[in-house]
């Protein structure tokens, strides 16, 4: 049976999160068998035919004039139409902002369950088992599926992406759907992007986050400087966001973004459970805090007990010196 992957794209480009889902689909297909089929909703053909290189043998494309932005009901219809056509065993989404909205809509329309924000997939005795962190990352839940298809959303940055596209062409099949945007109960009117050129936190390989211990918004210049030296994106704790020092889009945690970068540097962040919920699956965590008993040190791989105002500039200089050596 096929594995269906929702191909999230932006401006005609496949997003890395979709590539991660494709990569996982290919790995699953090696055990479960069956082809990997992509489904994409777009205003016009975004020219994703090269997805064959990434493992998709077929691409179902639903086009509608209203699909320039994410259109919740229309996109859900497209995925449901693809499910009805392909009858897959598994449907993979990313647990990106779009996937977190779309996957439950599809699950509700199909009347099946969804394992959301998963960090591991395995096939045991021919059955798909999904692992997902619960209780703010304190436990891992293993989920088996009773109905079909099994719907799964994958936490961004946890799964290895399929190789970049540079050729190969799956069959692109138009997918007919009935969609009347005027009748939709929710519509995206406008998309406001954050700072130009800033890599989104959920896609960043390296994040440097600052907390309330930085004492004021002006001191984030120090965090920005370290982030620039490391090629990182800046994040923040909720305390900082609530104080109006940083925009909400920078917030990491239970009520902010869930991130899994290769490197997460937490500066003057205590490590409250709600913050850990958003970053504890990062591959390497470095904490800088003047309190040796700060809970952040319990999840840190490397910890510096010290004053951020001394440690961060010194670290920035050290990184710059390393960069200069090439
Ligand atoms: C329902 C709910 C949802 C929440 N969601 C989130 C969320 O999504 N994200 C989130 O982050 N929080 C969230 N919170 C808030 C969370 O509980 C904490 O209040 C918050 O994370 C604290 O932020 P902080 O670590 O920056 O500040 P604090 O807890 O005040 O910690 C500041 C830290 O800085 C250190 N420090 C001070 N000065 C220095 C210095 N000079 N050098 C080095 N270290 C220094 C201190 O030792 C301390 O550990 C949520 C809370 C609730 C109730």
GROMACS .gro file of C-alpha atoms and ligand atoms in nm:
model
  379
    1UNK     CA    1   0.000   0.000   0.000
    2UNK     CA    2   0.112   0.350  -0.080
    3UNK     CA    3   0.251   0.609   0.157
    4UNK     CA    4   0.103   0.952   0.091
    5UNK     CA    5   0.302   1.264   0.178
    6UNK     CA    6   0.158   1.613   0.197
    7UNK     CA    7   0.407   1.827   0.004
    8UNK     CA    8   0.421   2.160   0.182
    9UNK     CA    9   0.554   2.428  -0.046
   10UNK     CA   10   0.595   2.800  -0.032
   11UNK     CA   11   0.627   3.018  -0.338
   12UNK     CA   12   0.666   2.712  -0.558
   13UNK     CA   13   0.953   2.569  -0.354
   14UNK     CA   14   0.930   2.247  -0.158
   15UNK     CA   15   0.983   2.329   0.209
   16UNK     CA   16   1.249   2.138   0.399
   17UNK     CA   17   0.978   1.996   0.628
   18UNK     CA   18   0.817   1.830   0.324
   19UNK     CA   19   1.153   1.686   0.228
   20UNK     CA   20   1.184   1.543   0.579
   21UNK     CA   21   0.843   1.378   0.543
   22UNK     CA   22   0.944   1.242   0.201
   23UNK     CA   23   1.268   1.107   0.344
   24UNK     CA   24   1.078   0.925   0.618
   25UNK     CA   25   0.822   0.797   0.367
   26UNK     CA   26   1.100   0.642   0.160
   27UNK     CA   27   1.243   0.473   0.471
   28UNK     CA   28   0.899   0.343   0.570
   29UNK     CA   29   0.828   0.222   0.218
   30UNK     CA   30   1.141   0.005   0.238
   31UNK     CA   31   0.968  -0.195   0.516
   32UNK     CA   32   0.599  -0.150   0.443
   33UNK     CA   33   0.635  -0.165   0.066
   34UNK     CA   34   0.429   0.036  -0.180
   35UNK     CA   35   0.503   0.358  -0.366
   36UNK     CA   36   0.556   0.703  -0.215
   37UNK     CA   37   0.297   0.945  -0.353
   38UNK     CA   38   0.302   1.320  -0.295
   39UNK     CA   39  -0.003   1.543  -0.276
   40UNK     CA   40   0.031   1.914  -0.324
   41UNK     CA   41  -0.216   2.203  -0.329
   42UNK     CA   42  -0.110   2.513  -0.520
   43UNK     CA   43  -0.250   2.805  -0.720
   44UNK     CA   44  -0.067   2.681  -1.029
   45UNK     CA   45   0.170   2.398  -1.109
   46UNK     CA   46   0.473   2.486  -0.896
   47UNK     CA   47   0.692   2.263  -1.112
   48UNK     CA   48   0.764   2.005  -0.845
   49UNK     CA   49   0.803   1.729  -1.101
   50UNK     CA   50   1.161   1.675  -0.985
   51UNK     CA   51   1.027   1.525  -0.661
   52UNK     CA   52   1.104   1.189  -0.817
   53UNK     CA   53   1.461   1.237  -0.703
   54UNK     CA   54   1.330   1.272  -0.350
   55UNK     CA   55   1.149   0.941  -0.367
   56UNK     CA   56   0.798   1.030  -0.485
   57UNK     CA   57   0.689   0.810  -0.772
   58UNK     CA   58   0.374   1.012  -0.834
   59UNK     CA   59   0.259   1.364  -0.751
   60UNK     CA   60  -0.110   1.447  -0.720
   61UNK     CA   61  -0.160   1.815  -0.780
   62UNK     CA   62  -0.475   2.002  -0.678
   63UNK     CA   63  -0.480   2.351  -0.823
   64UNK     CA   64  -0.722   2.630  -0.739
   65UNK     CA   65  -0.692   3.006  -0.779
   66UNK     CA   66  -0.739   3.048  -0.403
   67UNK     CA   67  -0.445   2.821  -0.316
   68UNK     CA   68  -0.180   3.094  -0.336
   69UNK     CA   69  -0.195   3.098   0.044
   70UNK     CA   70  -0.278   2.807   0.270
   71UNK     CA   71  -0.654   2.753   0.238
   72UNK     CA   72  -0.759   2.525   0.528
   73UNK     CA   73  -1.076   2.368   0.384
   74UNK     CA   74  -0.944   2.349   0.027
   75UNK     CA   75  -0.613   2.190   0.125
   76UNK     CA   76  -0.797   1.940   0.347
   77UNK     CA   77  -1.022   1.851   0.052
   78UNK     CA   78  -0.716   1.798  -0.165
   79UNK     CA   79  -0.556   1.557   0.083
   80UNK     CA   80  -0.886   1.371   0.137
   81UNK     CA   81  -0.930   1.339  -0.241
   82UNK     CA   82  -0.575   1.202  -0.264
   83UNK     CA   83  -0.648   0.951   0.015
   84UNK     CA   84  -0.963   0.835  -0.165
   85UNK     CA   85  -0.769   0.794  -0.488
   86UNK     CA   86  -0.453   0.628  -0.357
   87UNK     CA   87  -0.592   0.443  -0.050
   88UNK     CA   88  -0.261   0.475   0.134
   89UNK     CA   89  -0.162   0.287   0.449
   90UNK     CA   90   0.003   0.598   0.594
   91UNK     CA   91  -0.032   0.972   0.536
   92UNK     CA   92   0.257   1.191   0.648
   93UNK     CA   93   0.243   1.563   0.723
   94UNK     CA   94   0.493   1.790   0.889
   95UNK     CA   95   0.397   1.922   1.231
   96UNK     CA   96   0.476   2.268   1.093
   97UNK     CA   97   0.233   2.556   1.152
   98UNK     CA   98   0.045   2.449   0.837
   99UNK     CA   99   0.058   2.078   0.914
  100UNK     CA  100  -0.068   2.134   1.270
  101UNK     CA  101  -0.378   2.297   1.123
  102UNK     CA  102  -0.424   2.071   0.822
  103UNK     CA  103  -0.364   1.720   0.960
  104UNK     CA  104  -0.645   1.730   1.223
  105UNK     CA  105  -0.888   1.862   0.961
  106UNK     CA  106  -0.803   1.569   0.734
  107UNK     CA  107  -0.830   1.324   1.027
  108UNK     CA  108  -1.176   1.459   1.114
  109UNK     CA  109  -1.297   1.435   0.755
  110UNK     CA  110  -1.171   1.078   0.723
  111UNK     CA  111  -1.287   0.979   1.072
  112UNK     CA  112  -0.946   0.835   1.162
  113UNK     CA  113  -0.691   0.909   1.434
  114UNK     CA  114  -0.384   1.128   1.410
  115UNK     CA  115  -0.051   1.088   1.587
  116UNK     CA  116   0.068   1.447   1.602
  117UNK     CA  117   0.418   1.591   1.641
  118UNK     CA  118   0.595   1.255   1.624
  119UNK     CA  119   0.968   1.216   1.673
  120UNK     CA  120   1.002   0.851   1.569
  121UNK     CA  121   0.833   0.596   1.343
  122UNK     CA  122   0.893   0.223   1.346
  123UNK     CA  123   0.735  -0.083   1.191
  124UNK     CA  124   0.685  -0.360   1.448
  125UNK     CA  125   0.524  -0.686   1.340
  126UNK     CA  126   0.404  -0.515   1.023
  127UNK     CA  127   0.233  -0.239   1.226
  128UNK     CA  128   0.329   0.126   1.227
  129UNK     CA  129   0.423   0.256   1.572
  130UNK     CA  130   0.465   0.631   1.618
  131UNK     CA  131   0.653   0.786   1.911
  132UNK     CA  132   0.563   1.132   2.037
  133UNK     CA  133   0.679   1.331   2.339
  134UNK     CA  134   0.405   1.405   2.593
  135UNK     CA  135   0.385   1.593   2.925
  136UNK     CA  136   0.618   1.863   2.794
  137UNK     CA  137   0.873   1.603   2.687
  138UNK     CA  138   0.885   1.416   3.020
  139UNK     CA  139   0.754   1.093   2.863
  140UNK     CA  140   0.733   0.937   2.519
  141UNK     CA  141   0.402   0.791   2.407
  142UNK     CA  142   0.398   0.502   2.160
  143UNK     CA  143   0.095   0.507   1.935
  144UNK     CA  144  -0.045   0.221   1.727
  145UNK     CA  145  -0.327   0.273   1.478
  146UNK     CA  146  -0.655   0.087   1.464
  147UNK     CA  147  -0.809   0.244   1.153
  148UNK     CA  148  -0.663   0.318   0.812
  149UNK     CA  149  -0.496   0.522   0.689
  150UNK     CA  150  -0.260   0.604   0.977
  151UNK     CA  151  -0.219   0.981   0.990
  152UNK     CA  152   0.107   1.111   1.131
  153UNK     CA  153   0.261   1.456   1.160
  154UNK     CA  154   0.638   1.471   1.203
  155UNK     CA  155   0.818   1.719   1.425
  156UNK     CA  156   1.031   1.945   1.202
  157UNK     CA  157   1.410   1.897   1.207
  158UNK     CA  158   1.394   1.551   1.364
  159UNK     CA  159   1.387   1.339   1.047
  160UNK     CA  160   1.657   1.336   0.781
  161UNK     CA  161   1.536   1.510   0.465
  162UNK     CA  162   1.525   1.340   0.126
  163UNK     CA  163   1.801   1.464  -0.106
  164UNK     CA  164   1.750   1.796  -0.282
  165UNK     CA  165   1.581   1.780  -0.618
  166UNK     CA  166   1.799   1.795  -0.924
  167UNK     CA  167   1.622   1.592  -1.186
  168UNK     CA  168   1.393   1.292  -1.211
  169UNK     CA  169   1.026   1.326  -1.282
  170UNK     CA  170   0.737   1.148  -1.115
  171UNK     CA  171   0.408   1.135  -1.301
  172UNK     CA  172   0.214   1.451  -1.216
  173UNK     CA  173  -0.156   1.377  -1.200
  174UNK     CA  174  -0.409   1.658  -1.167
  175UNK     CA  175  -0.640   1.605  -0.871
  176UNK     CA  176  -0.992   1.735  -0.922
  177UNK     CA  177  -1.153   1.886  -0.614
  178UNK     CA  178  -1.470   2.085  -0.552
  179UNK     CA  179  -1.378   2.395  -0.356
  180UNK     CA  180  -1.570   2.717  -0.304
  181UNK     CA  181  -1.353   2.957  -0.102
  182UNK     CA  182  -1.654   3.184  -0.039
  183UNK     CA  183  -1.824   2.901   0.152
  184UNK     CA  184  -1.516   2.823   0.363
  185UNK     CA  185  -1.550   2.902   0.734
  186UNK     CA  186  -1.186   3.006   0.766
  187UNK     CA  187  -0.967   3.182   0.516
  188UNK     CA  188  -0.613   3.315   0.521
  189UNK     CA  189  -0.638   3.682   0.421
  190UNK     CA  190  -0.276   3.780   0.452
  191UNK     CA  191   0.055   3.626   0.547
  192UNK     CA  192   0.287   3.852   0.743
  193UNK     CA  193   0.644   3.735   0.726
  194UNK     CA  194   0.888   3.802   1.007
  195UNK     CA  195   1.221   3.978   0.964
  196UNK     CA  196   1.336   3.952   0.604
  197UNK     CA  197   1.606   3.694   0.555
  198UNK     CA  198   1.558   3.540   0.901
  199UNK     CA  199   1.542   3.162   0.895
  200UNK     CA  200   1.224   3.047   1.068
  201UNK     CA  201   1.291   2.906   1.414
  202UNK     CA  202   1.130   2.574   1.324
  203UNK     CA  203   1.371   2.532   1.033
  204UNK     CA  204   1.685   2.672   1.196
  205UNK     CA  205   1.988   2.445   1.237
  206UNK     CA  206   2.121   2.660   1.520
  207UNK     CA  207   1.921   2.874   1.766
  208UNK     CA  208   2.045   3.116   2.030
  209UNK     CA  209   1.766   3.204   2.272
  210UNK     CA  210   1.766   3.471   2.539
  211UNK     CA  211   1.569   3.487   2.864
  212UNK     CA  212   1.464   3.733   3.130
  213UNK     CA  213   1.809   3.721   3.286
  214UNK     CA  214   1.920   3.951   3.004
  215UNK     CA  215   1.743   4.230   3.193
  216UNK     CA  216   1.624   4.435   2.895
  217UNK     CA  217   1.556   4.428   2.519
  218UNK     CA  218   1.869   4.629   2.441
  219UNK     CA  219   2.083   4.340   2.568
  220UNK     CA  220   1.953   4.115   2.291
  221UNK     CA  221   2.217   4.289   2.075
  222UNK     CA  222   2.458   4.051   2.247
  223UNK     CA  223   2.240   3.752   2.152
  224UNK     CA  224   2.208   3.879   1.794
  225UNK     CA  225   2.588   3.909   1.773
  226UNK     CA  226   2.643   3.551   1.892
  227UNK     CA  227   2.369   3.430   1.657
  228UNK     CA  228   2.530   3.613   1.363
  229UNK     CA  229   2.868   3.456   1.439
  230UNK     CA  230   2.714   3.108   1.460
  231UNK     CA  231   2.477   3.154   1.165
  232UNK     CA  232   2.189   3.105   1.406
  233UNK     CA  233   1.833   3.227   1.446
  234UNK     CA  234   1.737   3.416   1.764
  235UNK     CA  235   1.470   3.274   1.994
  236UNK     CA  236   1.332   3.380   2.329
  237UNK     CA  237   1.154   3.261   2.641
  238UNK     CA  238   0.796   3.359   2.707
  239UNK     CA  239   0.899   3.591   2.990
  240UNK     CA  240   1.087   3.796   2.733
  241UNK     CA  241   0.801   3.792   2.483
  242UNK     CA  242   0.543   3.883   2.750
  243UNK     CA  243   0.765   4.176   2.850
  244UNK     CA  244   0.751   4.297   2.488
  245UNK     CA  245   1.128   4.260   2.437
  246UNK     CA  246   1.086   4.022   2.143
  247UNK     CA  247   0.798   3.938   1.904
  248UNK     CA  248   0.578   3.636   1.974
  249UNK     CA  249   0.719   3.463   1.664
  250UNK     CA  250   1.048   3.428   1.855
  251UNK     CA  251   0.893   3.239   2.148
  252UNK     CA  252   1.009   2.884   2.205
  253UNK     CA  253   0.803   2.654   2.423
  254UNK     CA  254   0.466   2.506   2.498
  255UNK     CA  255   0.277   2.814   2.385
  256UNK     CA  256   0.541   2.913   2.132
  257UNK     CA  257   0.731   2.715   1.870
  258UNK     CA  258   0.860   2.361   1.902
  259UNK     CA  259   1.213   2.348   1.771
  260UNK     CA  260   1.468   2.072   1.717
  261UNK     CA  261   1.785   2.237   1.590
  262UNK     CA  262   2.126   2.073   1.585
  263UNK     CA  263   2.242   2.326   1.844
  264UNK     CA  264   2.029   2.522   2.094
  265UNK     CA  265   2.203   2.782   2.308
  266UNK     CA  266   1.991   2.899   2.604
  267UNK     CA  267   2.121   3.220   2.755
  268UNK     CA  268   1.984   3.340   3.092
  269UNK     CA  269   1.682   3.110   3.059
  270UNK     CA  270   1.583   2.922   3.375
  271UNK     CA  271   1.448   2.613   3.194
  272UNK     CA  272   1.086   2.612   3.308
  273UNK     CA  273   0.899   2.300   3.196
  274UNK     CA  274   0.699   2.504   2.943
  275UNK     CA  275   1.022   2.624   2.780
  276UNK     CA  276   1.171   2.273   2.780
  277UNK     CA  277   0.857   2.146   2.605
  278UNK     CA  278   0.960   2.343   2.298
  279UNK     CA  279   1.332   2.269   2.279
  280UNK     CA  280   1.427   1.955   2.471
  281UNK     CA  281   1.444   1.747   2.150
  282UNK     CA  282   1.728   1.970   2.022
  283UNK     CA  283   2.030   1.758   1.937
  284UNK     CA  284   2.282   1.954   2.145
  285UNK     CA  285   2.182   2.198   2.419
  286UNK     CA  286   2.422   2.454   2.564
  287UNK     CA  287   2.306   2.652   2.868
  288UNK     CA  288   2.459   2.971   3.002
  289UNK     CA  289   2.318   3.068   3.341
  290UNK     CA  290   2.462   3.221   3.655
  291UNK     CA  291   2.255   2.992   3.879
  292UNK     CA  292   2.416   2.645   3.901
  293UNK     CA  293   2.079   2.501   4.013
  294UNK     CA  294   1.883   2.637   3.714
  295UNK     CA  295   1.667   2.352   3.573
  296UNK     CA  296   1.800   2.418   3.221
  297UNK     CA  297   2.122   2.242   3.325
  298UNK     CA  298   1.926   1.917   3.368
  299UNK     CA  299   1.867   1.898   2.992
  300UNK     CA  300   2.190   2.065   2.880
  301UNK     CA  301   2.470   1.872   2.711
  302UNK     CA  302   2.712   2.153   2.795
  303UNK     CA  303   2.663   2.413   3.066
  304UNK     CA  304   2.844   2.732   3.155
  305UNK     CA  305   2.775   2.863   3.505
  306UNK     CA  306   2.851   3.231   3.469
  307UNK     CA  307   2.732   3.581   3.396
  308UNK     CA  308   2.589   3.598   3.045
  309UNK     CA  309   2.724   3.952   3.011
  310UNK     CA  310   3.076   3.812   3.037
  311UNK     CA  311   3.034   3.468   2.880
  312UNK     CA  312   2.835   3.561   2.566
  313UNK     CA  313   3.072   3.832   2.432
  314UNK     CA  314   3.372   3.605   2.501
  315UNK     CA  315   3.199   3.316   2.323
  316UNK     CA  316   3.110   3.541   2.029
  317UNK     CA  317   3.473   3.649   1.993
  318UNK     CA  318   3.589   3.287   2.010
  319UNK     CA  319   3.342   3.184   1.738
  320UNK     CA  320   3.448   3.478   1.521
  321UNK     CA  321   3.812   3.379   1.564
  322UNK     CA  322   3.727   3.021   1.460
  323UNK     CA  323   3.530   3.150   1.160
  324UNK     CA  324   3.826   3.367   1.056
  325UNK     CA  325   4.050   3.059   1.055
  326UNK     CA  326   3.806   2.907   0.807
  327LIG     C1  327   0.046   2.784   3.044
  327LIG     C2  328   0.187   2.835   3.036
  327LIG     C3  329   0.252   2.831   2.914
  327LIG     C4  330   0.384   2.877   2.905
  327LIG     N1  331   0.448   2.871   2.783
  327LIG     C5  332   0.579   2.907   2.778
  327LIG     C6  333   0.652   2.897   2.655
  327LIG     O1  334   0.597   2.860   2.551
  327LIG     N2  335   0.782   2.931   2.655
  327LIG     C7  336   0.848   2.975   2.768
  327LIG     O2  337   0.968   3.005   2.760
  327LIG     N3  338   0.780   2.987   2.884
  327LIG     C8  339   0.648   2.956   2.891
  327LIG     N4  340   0.582   2.974   3.008
  327LIG     C9  341   0.647   3.048   3.116
  327LIG    C10  342   0.746   2.966   3.197
  327LIG     O3  343   0.676   2.902   3.304
  327LIG    C11  344   0.854   3.059   3.258
  327LIG     O4  345   0.792   3.160   3.334
  327LIG    C12  346   0.945   3.126   3.156
  327LIG     O5  347   0.994   3.028   3.065
  327LIG    C13  348   1.060   3.193   3.226
  327LIG     O6  349   1.138   3.261   3.133
  327LIG     P1  350   1.293   3.286   3.164
  327LIG     O7  351   1.361   3.156   3.185
  327LIG     O8  352   1.342   3.376   3.057
  327LIG     O9  353   1.288   3.374   3.297
  327LIG     P2  354   1.321   3.337   3.447
  327LIG    O10  355   1.251   3.217   3.493
  327LIG    O11  356   1.304   3.462   3.522
  327LIG    O12  357   1.476   3.297   3.443
  327LIG    C14  358   1.579   3.386   3.420
  327LIG    C15  359   1.710   3.309   3.433
  327LIG    O13  360   1.817   3.394   3.400
  327LIG    C16  361   1.922   3.365   3.488
  327LIG     N5  362   2.006   3.486   3.494
  327LIG    C17  363   1.978   3.607   3.551
  327LIG     N6  364   2.077   3.693   3.528
  327LIG    C18  365   2.172   3.626   3.458
  327LIG    C19  366   2.298   3.661   3.408
  327LIG     N7  367   2.348   3.785   3.422
  327LIG     N8  368   2.370   3.568   3.343
  327LIG    C20  369   2.322   3.441   3.328
  327LIG     N9  370   2.202   3.403   3.374
  327LIG    C21  371   2.128   3.494   3.438
  327LIG    C22  372   1.857   3.330   3.620
  327LIG    O14  373   1.943   3.250   3.699
  327LIG    C23  374   1.735   3.254   3.573
  327LIG    O15  375   1.760   3.115   3.564
  327LIG    C24  376   0.450   2.928   3.019
  327LIG    C25  377   0.382   2.931   3.142
  327LIG    C26  378   0.253   2.884   3.151
  327LIG    C27  379   0.185   2.887   3.284
   0.00000   0.00000   0.00000
